[in-house]
mmCIF file of N, CA and C in Angstrom:
data_model
loop_
_atom_site.group_PDB
_atom_site.id
_atom_site.type_symbol
_atom_site.label_atom_id
_atom_site.label_comp_id
_atom_site.label_asym_id
_atom_site.label_seq_id
_atom_site.Cartn_x
_atom_site.Cartn_y
_atom_site.Cartn_z
ATOM 1 N N GLU A 26 5.993 -120.666 -66.531
ATOM 2 C CA GLU A 26 6.357 -121.294 -67.791
ATOM 3 C C GLU A 26 7.393 -122.380 -67.519
ATOM 4 N N PHE A 27 7.183 -123.535 -68.114
ATOM 5 C CA PHE A 27 8.106 -124.671 -67.954
ATOM 6 C C PHE A 27 9.289 -124.480 -68.890
ATOM 7 N N GLN A 28 10.495 -124.501 -68.317
ATOM 8 C CA GLN A 28 11.704 -124.383 -69.117
ATOM 9 C C GLN A 28 12.567 -125.612 -68.908
ATOM 10 N N ARG A 29 12.954 -126.217 -69.976
ATOM 11 C CA ARG A 29 13.836 -127.383 -69.911
ATOM 12 C C ARG A 29 15.198 -126.944 -69.408
ATOM 13 N N SER A 30 15.773 -127.748 -68.549
ATOM 14 C CA SER A 30 17.086 -127.429 -68.000
ATOM 15 C C SER A 30 18.156 -127.522 -69.085
ATOM 16 N N PRO A 31 19.151 -126.629 -69.052
ATOM 17 C CA PRO A 31 20.258 -126.731 -70.005
ATOM 18 C C PRO A 31 21.245 -127.835 -69.620
ATOM 19 N N ARG A 32 21.093 -128.409 -68.413
ATOM 20 C CA ARG A 32 21.986 -129.489 -67.984
ATOM 21 C C ARG A 32 21.679 -130.745 -68.802
ATOM 22 N N PRO A 33 22.700 -131.493 -69.197
ATOM 23 C CA PRO A 33 22.470 -132.682 -70.011
ATOM 24 C C PRO A 33 22.005 -133.873 -69.161
ATOM 25 N N SER A 34 21.327 -134.814 -69.818
ATOM 26 C CA SER A 34 21.027 -136.094 -69.186
ATOM 27 C C SER A 34 22.335 -136.855 -69.052
ATOM 28 N N ARG A 35 22.431 -137.699 -68.031
ATOM 29 C CA ARG A 35 23.662 -138.456 -67.819
ATOM 30 C C ARG A 35 23.331 -139.911 -67.543
ATOM 31 N N LEU A 36 24.206 -140.773 -68.010
ATOM 32 C CA LEU A 36 24.137 -142.201 -67.714
ATOM 33 C C LEU A 36 25.398 -142.581 -66.950
ATOM 34 N N PHE A 37 25.310 -143.626 -66.139
ATOM 35 C CA PHE A 37 26.492 -144.051 -65.390
ATOM 36 C C PHE A 37 26.463 -145.560 -65.171
ATOM 37 N N VAL A 38 27.636 -146.096 -64.945
ATOM 38 C CA VAL A 38 27.829 -147.489 -64.545
ATOM 39 C C VAL A 38 28.941 -147.491 -63.505
ATOM 40 N N SER A 39 28.730 -148.202 -62.409
ATOM 41 C CA SER A 39 29.781 -148.332 -61.403
ATOM 42 C C SER A 39 29.732 -149.733 -60.809
ATOM 43 N N THR A 40 30.874 -150.182 -60.330
ATOM 44 C CA THR A 40 30.942 -151.498 -59.724
ATOM 45 C C THR A 40 31.935 -151.471 -58.571
ATOM 46 N N SER A 41 31.725 -152.361 -57.616
ATOM 47 C CA SER A 41 32.668 -152.517 -56.515
ATOM 48 C C SER A 41 32.623 -153.963 -56.036
ATOM 49 N N TYR A 42 33.722 -154.391 -55.443
ATOM 50 C CA TYR A 42 33.826 -155.735 -54.889
ATOM 51 C C TYR A 42 34.441 -155.616 -53.497
ATOM 52 N N ARG A 43 33.755 -156.158 -52.497
ATOM 53 C CA ARG A 43 34.239 -156.081 -51.113
ATOM 54 C C ARG A 43 34.646 -157.470 -50.645
ATOM 55 N N VAL A 44 35.885 -157.590 -50.196
ATOM 56 C CA VAL A 44 36.402 -158.830 -49.632
ATOM 57 C C VAL A 44 36.368 -158.676 -48.118
ATOM 58 N N ASN A 45 35.633 -159.541 -47.441
ATOM 59 C CA ASN A 45 35.491 -159.459 -45.987
ATOM 60 C C ASN A 45 36.517 -160.349 -45.304
ATOM 61 N N SER A 46 36.982 -159.906 -44.160
ATOM 62 C CA SER A 46 37.961 -160.677 -43.402
ATOM 63 C C SER A 46 37.279 -161.361 -42.217
ATOM 64 N N LEU A 47 38.048 -162.128 -41.489
ATOM 65 C CA LEU A 47 37.527 -162.869 -40.349
ATOM 66 C C LEU A 47 37.166 -161.919 -39.209
ATOM 67 N N GLY A 48 36.070 -162.248 -38.517
ATOM 68 C CA GLY A 48 35.638 -161.475 -37.362
ATOM 69 C C GLY A 48 35.781 -162.298 -36.101
ATOM 70 N N ASN A 49 34.922 -162.034 -35.120
ATOM 71 C CA ASN A 49 34.945 -162.768 -33.856
ATOM 72 C C ASN A 49 34.773 -164.261 -34.088
ATOM 73 N N ARG A 50 35.600 -165.046 -33.448
ATOM 74 C CA ARG A 50 35.574 -166.502 -33.542
ATOM 75 C C ARG A 50 35.612 -166.974 -35.001
ATOM 76 N N ASP A 51 36.324 -166.229 -35.818
ATOM 77 C CA ASP A 51 36.581 -166.552 -37.221
ATOM 78 C C ASP A 51 35.334 -166.563 -38.105
ATOM 79 N N TYR A 52 34.230 -165.939 -37.658
ATOM 80 C CA TYR A 52 33.061 -165.794 -38.540
ATOM 81 C C TYR A 52 33.451 -164.831 -39.655
ATOM 82 N N ARG A 53 33.057 -165.149 -40.873
ATOM 83 C CA ARG A 53 33.397 -164.311 -42.028
ATOM 84 C C ARG A 53 32.161 -164.099 -42.875
ATOM 85 N N PHE A 54 31.747 -162.832 -43.031
ATOM 86 C CA PHE A 54 30.653 -162.510 -43.944
ATOM 87 C C PHE A 54 31.113 -162.747 -45.373
ATOM 88 N N GLY A 55 30.192 -163.164 -46.231
ATOM 89 C CA GLY A 55 30.530 -163.438 -47.622
ATOM 90 C C GLY A 55 30.955 -162.194 -48.378
ATOM 91 N N ASP A 56 31.850 -162.375 -49.331
ATOM 92 C CA ASP A 56 32.275 -161.263 -50.187
ATOM 93 C C ASP A 56 31.062 -160.738 -50.959
ATOM 94 N N THR A 57 31.116 -159.473 -51.346
ATOM 95 C CA THR A 57 29.979 -158.832 -52.005
ATOM 96 C C THR A 57 30.434 -158.088 -53.247
ATOM 97 N N TRP A 58 29.697 -158.280 -54.341
ATOM 98 C CA TRP A 58 29.923 -157.540 -55.580
ATOM 99 C C TRP A 58 28.678 -156.729 -55.868
ATOM 100 N N LEU A 59 28.856 -155.447 -56.168
ATOM 101 C CA LEU A 59 27.759 -154.541 -56.508
ATOM 102 C C LEU A 59 27.955 -153.998 -57.914
ATOM 103 N N LEU A 60 26.855 -153.867 -58.644
ATOM 104 C CA LEU A 60 26.875 -153.257 -59.969
ATOM 105 C C LEU A 60 25.695 -152.298 -60.056
ATOM 106 N N HIS A 61 25.971 -151.039 -60.366
ATOM 107 C CA HIS A 61 24.945 -150.012 -60.523
ATOM 108 C C HIS A 61 24.978 -149.505 -61.966
ATOM 109 N N ALA A 62 23.809 -149.326 -62.549
ATOM 110 C CA ALA A 62 23.696 -148.716 -63.878
ATOM 111 C C ALA A 62 22.433 -147.871 -63.883
ATOM 112 N N GLY A 63 22.556 -146.636 -64.332
ATOM 113 C CA GLY A 63 21.380 -145.773 -64.325
ATOM 114 C C GLY A 63 21.659 -144.441 -64.962
ATOM 115 N N GLY A 64 20.822 -143.493 -64.610
ATOM 116 C CA GLY A 64 20.989 -142.164 -65.163
ATOM 117 C C GLY A 64 20.039 -141.172 -64.532
ATOM 118 N N HIS A 65 20.172 -139.940 -64.984
ATOM 119 C CA HIS A 65 19.235 -138.909 -64.541
ATOM 120 C C HIS A 65 18.839 -138.047 -65.740
ATOM 121 N N TYR A 66 17.624 -137.528 -65.643
ATOM 122 C CA TYR A 66 17.062 -136.685 -66.683
ATOM 123 C C TYR A 66 16.586 -135.390 -66.037
ATOM 124 N N PRO A 67 17.193 -134.252 -66.379
ATOM 125 C CA PRO A 67 16.764 -132.985 -65.791
ATOM 126 C C PRO A 67 15.367 -132.590 -66.270
ATOM 127 N N ILE A 68 14.472 -132.342 -65.312
ATOM 128 C CA ILE A 68 13.123 -131.880 -65.645
ATOM 129 C C ILE A 68 13.131 -130.368 -65.834
ATOM 130 N N ASP A 69 13.753 -129.675 -64.887
ATOM 131 C CA ASP A 69 13.926 -128.223 -64.967
ATOM 132 C C ASP A 69 15.196 -127.875 -64.193
ATOM 133 N N GLU A 70 15.346 -126.628 -63.798
ATOM 134 C CA GLU A 70 16.565 -126.198 -63.096
ATOM 135 C C GLU A 70 16.722 -126.842 -61.717
ATOM 136 N N ARG A 71 15.645 -127.276 -61.107
ATOM 137 C CA ARG A 71 15.683 -127.787 -59.732
ATOM 138 C C ARG A 71 15.514 -129.307 -59.615
ATOM 139 N N PHE A 72 14.739 -129.920 -60.498
ATOM 140 C CA PHE A 72 14.384 -131.330 -60.345
ATOM 141 C C PHE A 72 14.994 -132.210 -61.437
ATOM 142 N N ASP A 73 15.438 -133.394 -61.006
ATOM 143 C CA ASP A 73 15.921 -134.429 -61.926
ATOM 144 C C ASP A 73 15.152 -135.718 -61.652
ATOM 145 N N LEU A 74 14.751 -136.393 -62.710
ATOM 146 C CA LEU A 74 14.240 -137.753 -62.575
ATOM 147 C C LEU A 74 15.434 -138.694 -62.531
ATOM 148 N N LEU A 75 15.416 -139.647 -61.609
ATOM 149 C CA LEU A 75 16.514 -140.593 -61.444
ATOM 150 C C LEU A 75 16.012 -142.003 -61.693
ATOM 151 N N GLY A 76 16.891 -142.854 -62.123
ATOM 152 C CA GLY A 76 16.555 -144.262 -62.268
ATOM 153 C C GLY A 76 17.829 -145.080 -62.307
ATOM 154 N N GLN A 77 17.786 -146.236 -61.641
ATOM 155 C CA GLN A 77 18.952 -147.102 -61.699
ATOM 156 C C GLN A 77 18.557 -148.550 -61.447
ATOM 157 N N PHE A 78 19.380 -149.419 -61.979
ATOM 158 C CA PHE A 78 19.315 -150.843 -61.686
ATOM 159 C C PHE A 78 20.500 -151.159 -60.785
ATOM 160 N N VAL A 79 20.254 -151.924 -59.744
ATOM 161 C CA VAL A 79 21.300 -152.306 -58.800
ATOM 162 C C VAL A 79 21.307 -153.824 -58.712
ATOM 163 N N SER A 80 22.456 -154.411 -58.986
ATOM 164 C CA SER A 80 22.618 -155.857 -58.859
ATOM 165 C C SER A 80 23.603 -156.138 -57.734
ATOM 166 N N THR A 81 23.243 -157.071 -56.860
ATOM 167 C CA THR A 81 24.147 -157.470 -55.779
ATOM 168 C C THR A 81 24.332 -158.975 -55.810
ATOM 169 N N TRP A 82 25.546 -159.397 -55.618
ATOM 170 C CA TRP A 82 25.862 -160.809 -55.451
ATOM 171 C C TRP A 82 26.649 -160.927 -54.158
ATOM 172 N N THR A 83 26.199 -161.806 -53.270
ATOM 173 C CA THR A 83 26.879 -162.016 -51.995
ATOM 174 C C THR A 83 27.157 -163.501 -51.821
ATOM 175 N N ASP A 84 28.403 -163.820 -51.498
ATOM 176 C CA ASP A 84 28.806 -165.197 -51.242
ATOM 177 C C ASP A 84 28.266 -165.638 -49.878
ATOM 178 N N ARG A 85 28.191 -166.932 -49.661
ATOM 179 C CA ARG A 85 27.762 -167.441 -48.356
ATOM 180 C C ARG A 85 28.751 -167.027 -47.273
ATOM 181 N N ASP A 86 28.221 -166.823 -46.072
ATOM 182 C CA ASP A 86 29.072 -166.566 -44.914
ATOM 183 C C ASP A 86 29.794 -167.852 -44.525
ATOM 184 N N GLU A 87 30.900 -167.698 -43.796
ATOM 185 C CA GLU A 87 31.625 -168.842 -43.241
ATOM 186 C C GLU A 87 31.529 -168.754 -41.728
ATOM 187 N N ALA A 88 31.059 -169.812 -41.082
ATOM 188 C CA ALA A 88 30.748 -169.791 -39.648
ATOM 189 C C ALA A 88 31.970 -169.761 -38.753
ATOM 190 N N GLY A 89 33.127 -170.185 -39.227
ATOM 191 C CA GLY A 89 34.301 -170.242 -38.358
ATOM 192 C C GLY A 89 34.029 -171.190 -37.197
ATOM 193 N N SER A 90 34.382 -170.766 -35.989
ATOM 194 C CA SER A 90 34.160 -171.613 -34.808
ATOM 195 C C SER A 90 32.895 -171.227 -34.047
ATOM 196 N N THR A 91 31.975 -170.473 -34.691
ATOM 197 C CA THR A 91 30.770 -170.004 -34.001
ATOM 198 C C THR A 91 29.677 -171.058 -33.937
ATOM 199 N N GLY A 92 29.679 -172.004 -34.877
ATOM 200 C CA GLY A 92 28.587 -172.976 -34.936
ATOM 201 C C GLY A 92 27.314 -172.411 -35.539
ATOM 202 N N GLU A 93 27.365 -171.195 -36.075
ATOM 203 C CA GLU A 93 26.181 -170.570 -36.679
ATOM 204 C C GLU A 93 25.799 -171.276 -37.978
ATOM 205 N N TYR A 94 24.511 -171.254 -38.284
ATOM 206 C CA TYR A 94 23.966 -171.811 -39.515
ATOM 207 C C TYR A 94 24.152 -170.777 -40.624
ATOM 208 N N THR A 95 24.892 -171.105 -41.678
ATOM 209 C CA THR A 95 25.165 -170.130 -42.746
ATOM 210 C C THR A 95 24.590 -170.542 -44.096
ATOM 211 N N ASP A 96 23.819 -171.635 -44.155
ATOM 212 C CA ASP A 96 23.236 -172.054 -45.434
ATOM 213 C C ASP A 96 22.254 -171.022 -45.985
ATOM 214 N N ALA A 97 21.638 -170.236 -45.118
ATOM 215 C CA ALA A 97 20.661 -169.231 -45.541
ATOM 216 C C ALA A 97 21.304 -167.855 -45.667
ATOM 217 N N THR A 98 22.528 -167.813 -46.177
ATOM 218 C CA THR A 98 23.200 -166.539 -46.420
ATOM 219 C C THR A 98 23.646 -166.497 -47.875
ATOM 220 N N GLY A 99 23.812 -165.320 -48.396
ATOM 221 C CA GLY A 99 24.280 -165.156 -49.769
ATOM 222 C C GLY A 99 23.157 -165.232 -50.780
ATOM 223 N N GLY A 100 23.469 -164.798 -51.982
ATOM 224 C CA GLY A 100 22.492 -164.843 -53.062
ATOM 225 C C GLY A 100 22.681 -163.688 -54.024
ATOM 226 N N THR A 101 21.777 -163.616 -54.987
ATOM 227 C CA THR A 101 21.811 -162.595 -56.032
ATOM 228 C C THR A 101 20.492 -161.837 -56.019
ATOM 229 N N ARG A 102 20.590 -160.516 -56.184
ATOM 230 C CA ARG A 102 19.397 -159.666 -56.239
ATOM 231 C C ARG A 102 19.559 -158.638 -57.349
ATOM 232 N N LEU A 103 18.438 -158.275 -57.952
ATOM 233 C CA LEU A 103 18.402 -157.182 -58.926
ATOM 234 C C LEU A 103 17.248 -156.272 -58.537
ATOM 235 N N TYR A 104 17.550 -154.996 -58.362
ATOM 236 C CA TYR A 104 16.558 -154.002 -57.969
ATOM 237 C C TYR A 104 16.394 -152.966 -59.066
ATOM 238 N N PHE A 105 15.169 -152.435 -59.197
ATOM 239 C CA PHE A 105 14.944 -151.238 -59.998
ATOM 240 C C PHE A 105 14.625 -150.118 -59.023
ATOM 241 N N SER A 106 15.223 -148.958 -59.253
ATOM 242 C CA SER A 106 15.091 -147.848 -58.307
ATOM 243 C C SER A 106 14.772 -146.544 -59.020
ATOM 244 N N PRO A 107 13.491 -146.164 -59.125
ATOM 245 C CA PRO A 107 13.168 -144.825 -59.612
ATOM 246 C C PRO A 107 13.383 -143.812 -58.491
ATOM 247 N N GLY A 108 13.693 -142.576 -58.859
ATOM 248 C CA GLY A 108 13.933 -141.576 -57.830
ATOM 249 C C GLY A 108 13.766 -140.157 -58.333
ATOM 250 N N LEU A 109 14.013 -139.235 -57.432
ATOM 251 C CA LEU A 109 13.878 -137.805 -57.709
ATOM 252 C C LEU A 109 14.970 -137.059 -56.944
ATOM 253 N N ARG A 110 15.548 -136.040 -57.574
ATOM 254 C CA ARG A 110 16.561 -135.192 -56.938
ATOM 255 C C ARG A 110 16.093 -133.741 -57.001
ATOM 256 N N TYR A 111 16.271 -133.039 -55.876
ATOM 257 C CA TYR A 111 15.967 -131.612 -55.813
ATOM 258 C C TYR A 111 17.263 -130.846 -55.572
ATOM 259 N N ARG A 112 17.557 -129.901 -56.452
ATOM 260 C CA ARG A 112 18.782 -129.094 -56.341
ATOM 261 C C ARG A 112 18.467 -127.779 -55.635
ATOM 262 N N PHE A 113 19.255 -127.501 -54.577
ATOM 263 C CA PHE A 113 19.121 -126.229 -53.860
ATOM 264 C C PHE A 113 19.909 -125.130 -54.550
ATOM 265 N N GLY A 114 20.912 -125.509 -55.248
ATOM 266 C CA GLY A 114 21.759 -124.579 -55.975
ATOM 267 C C GLY A 114 22.519 -125.383 -57.008
ATOM 268 N N ARG A 115 23.606 -124.836 -57.479
ATOM 269 C CA ARG A 115 24.381 -125.519 -58.513
ATOM 270 C C ARG A 115 25.103 -126.748 -57.975
ATOM 271 N N LEU A 116 25.472 -126.762 -56.672
ATOM 272 C CA LEU A 116 26.319 -127.825 -56.145
ATOM 273 C C LEU A 116 25.687 -128.692 -55.053
ATOM 274 N N ILE A 117 24.533 -128.314 -54.512
ATOM 275 C CA ILE A 117 23.932 -129.023 -53.384
ATOM 276 C C ILE A 117 22.558 -129.562 -53.779
ATOM 277 N N ALA A 118 22.283 -130.835 -53.390
ATOM 278 C CA ALA A 118 21.002 -131.452 -53.741
ATOM 279 C C ALA A 118 20.617 -132.514 -52.719
ATOM 280 N N LEU A 119 19.323 -132.761 -52.608
ATOM 281 C CA LEU A 119 18.764 -133.886 -51.861
ATOM 282 C C LEU A 119 18.146 -134.841 -52.867
ATOM 283 N N TYR A 120 18.228 -136.149 -52.591
ATOM 284 C CA TYR A 120 17.647 -137.116 -53.509
ATOM 285 C C TYR A 120 17.006 -138.264 -52.750
ATOM 286 N N GLY A 121 16.132 -138.974 -53.426
ATOM 287 C CA GLY A 121 15.500 -140.148 -52.837
ATOM 288 C C GLY A 121 15.215 -141.175 -53.912
ATOM 289 N N TYR A 122 15.354 -142.447 -53.546
ATOM 290 C CA TYR A 122 15.046 -143.573 -54.430
ATOM 291 C C TYR A 122 14.047 -144.491 -53.743
ATOM 292 N N TYR A 123 13.172 -145.089 -54.523
ATOM 293 C CA TYR A 123 12.291 -146.164 -54.075
ATOM 294 C C TYR A 123 12.824 -147.429 -54.735
ATOM 295 N N GLN A 124 13.377 -148.312 -53.949
ATOM 296 C CA GLN A 124 14.068 -149.488 -54.490
ATOM 297 C C GLN A 124 13.209 -150.739 -54.265
ATOM 298 N N TYR A 125 12.931 -151.459 -55.351
ATOM 299 C CA TYR A 125 12.182 -152.705 -55.176
ATOM 300 C C TYR A 125 12.810 -153.809 -56.026
ATOM 301 N N PRO A 126 12.760 -155.040 -55.503
ATOM 302 C CA PRO A 126 13.413 -156.150 -56.201
ATOM 303 C C PRO A 126 12.606 -156.599 -57.417
ATOM 304 N N ILE A 127 13.314 -156.872 -58.507
ATOM 305 C CA ILE A 127 12.658 -157.451 -59.679
ATOM 306 C C ILE A 127 13.173 -158.868 -59.933
ATOM 307 N N TYR A 128 14.247 -159.263 -59.219
ATOM 308 C CA TYR A 128 14.771 -160.625 -59.306
ATOM 309 C C TYR A 128 15.524 -160.945 -58.025
ATOM 310 N N GLU A 129 15.266 -162.127 -57.467
ATOM 311 C CA GLU A 129 16.012 -162.595 -56.301
ATOM 312 C C GLU A 129 16.268 -164.093 -56.441
ATOM 313 N N ASP A 130 17.503 -164.488 -56.216
ATOM 314 C CA ASP A 130 17.890 -165.899 -56.150
ATOM 315 C C ASP A 130 18.704 -166.043 -54.870
ATOM 316 N N LEU A 131 18.005 -166.331 -53.777
ATOM 317 C CA LEU A 131 18.624 -166.361 -52.459
ATOM 318 C C LEU A 131 18.837 -167.801 -52.010
ATOM 319 N N ASN A 132 19.811 -167.999 -51.147
ATOM 320 C CA ASN A 132 20.065 -169.311 -50.559
ATOM 321 C C ASN A 132 19.122 -169.503 -49.379
ATOM 322 N N HIS A 133 18.098 -170.300 -49.555
ATOM 323 C CA HIS A 133 17.083 -170.569 -48.536
ATOM 324 C C HIS A 133 16.298 -169.302 -48.219
ATOM 325 N N VAL A 134 15.515 -169.334 -47.153
ATOM 326 C CA VAL A 134 14.707 -168.187 -46.737
ATOM 327 C C VAL A 134 15.597 -167.229 -45.947
ATOM 328 N N GLN A 135 15.554 -165.938 -46.324
ATOM 329 C CA GLN A 135 16.378 -164.929 -45.660
ATOM 330 C C GLN A 135 15.516 -163.753 -45.236
ATOM 331 N N LEU A 136 15.970 -163.067 -44.223
ATOM 332 C CA LEU A 136 15.299 -161.847 -43.783
ATOM 333 C C LEU A 136 15.726 -160.710 -44.705
ATOM 334 N N THR A 137 14.834 -160.305 -45.587
ATOM 335 C CA THR A 137 15.117 -159.194 -46.495
ATOM 336 C C THR A 137 13.897 -158.294 -46.566
ATOM 337 N N ALA A 138 14.106 -157.046 -46.861
ATOM 338 C CA ALA A 138 13.008 -156.096 -47.010
ATOM 339 C C ALA A 138 12.371 -156.266 -48.382
ATOM 340 N N ASP A 139 11.030 -156.152 -48.428
ATOM 341 C CA ASP A 139 10.330 -156.204 -49.717
ATOM 342 C C ASP A 139 10.613 -154.962 -50.549
ATOM 343 N N ARG A 140 10.747 -153.832 -49.901
ATOM 344 C CA ARG A 140 11.004 -152.553 -50.558
ATOM 345 C C ARG A 140 11.994 -151.767 -49.710
ATOM 346 N N ASN A 141 12.707 -150.833 -50.340
ATOM 347 C CA ASN A 141 13.649 -149.988 -49.618
ATOM 348 C C ASN A 141 13.459 -148.544 -50.045
ATOM 349 N N LEU A 142 13.646 -147.638 -49.122
ATOM 350 C CA LEU A 142 13.704 -146.208 -49.412
ATOM 351 C C LEU A 142 15.118 -145.743 -49.109
ATOM 352 N N LEU A 143 15.673 -144.977 -50.016
ATOM 353 C CA LEU A 143 17.027 -144.458 -49.846
ATOM 354 C C LEU A 143 16.976 -142.948 -50.032
ATOM 355 N N PHE A 144 17.471 -142.214 -49.041
ATOM 356 C CA PHE A 144 17.542 -140.756 -49.119
ATOM 357 C C PHE A 144 18.993 -140.339 -48.960
ATOM 358 N N GLY A 145 19.374 -139.271 -49.633
ATOM 359 C CA GLY A 145 20.754 -138.828 -49.545
ATOM 360 C C GLY A 145 20.906 -137.352 -49.830
ATOM 361 N N PHE A 146 22.136 -136.919 -49.680
ATOM 362 C CA PHE A 146 22.531 -135.525 -49.836
ATOM 363 C C PHE A 146 23.739 -135.506 -50.757
ATOM 364 N N ASP A 147 23.710 -134.662 -51.772
ATOM 365 C CA ASP A 147 24.821 -134.509 -52.715
ATOM 366 C C ASP A 147 25.492 -133.162 -52.522
ATOM 367 N N TYR A 148 26.805 -133.191 -52.558
ATOM 368 C CA TYR A 148 27.575 -131.958 -52.666
ATOM 369 C C TYR A 148 28.623 -132.216 -53.739
ATOM 370 N N GLU A 149 28.539 -131.474 -54.821
ATOM 371 C CA GLU A 149 29.456 -131.660 -55.941
ATOM 372 C C GLU A 149 30.603 -130.670 -55.841
ATOM 373 N N LEU A 150 31.786 -131.158 -56.184
ATOM 374 C CA LEU A 150 32.976 -130.303 -56.223
ATOM 375 C C LEU A 150 33.313 -129.990 -57.667
ATOM 376 N N ASP A 151 33.539 -128.750 -57.959
ATOM 377 C CA ASP A 151 34.022 -128.360 -59.268
ATOM 378 C C ASP A 151 35.546 -128.324 -59.228
ATOM 379 N N LEU A 152 36.174 -129.372 -59.701
ATOM 380 C CA LEU A 152 37.641 -129.441 -59.666
ATOM 381 C C LEU A 152 38.285 -128.855 -60.902
ATOM 382 N N PHE A 153 37.575 -128.920 -62.017
ATOM 383 C CA PHE A 153 38.160 -128.414 -63.259
ATOM 384 C C PHE A 153 37.242 -127.448 -63.919
#
């Protein structure tokens, strides 16, 4: 018999901004801003449907004294990522996402994957 999980559906939004410093011969990777928005829907006690939108913005790299070509670096991407999570117990779970781009505005031609698979492991702490 199919029983709906008593766990609630959840939505989330998170963002981060990474400022990169100079590397070898003053090469500097472009700063990166990430924005995630999504949620999960419990199917039953063990499985959750997952979904999220991921937006990335990356500034152009700076070549420093390397002489490297940096015009084909940086850009904006938006991905949609459906996924599934399996719970082993109340606090431990495995999850996977299938991530594919729905929008890309890149600087010139870049080496990027058409699709991505992301797998992970969750361990939740009950602090309160």
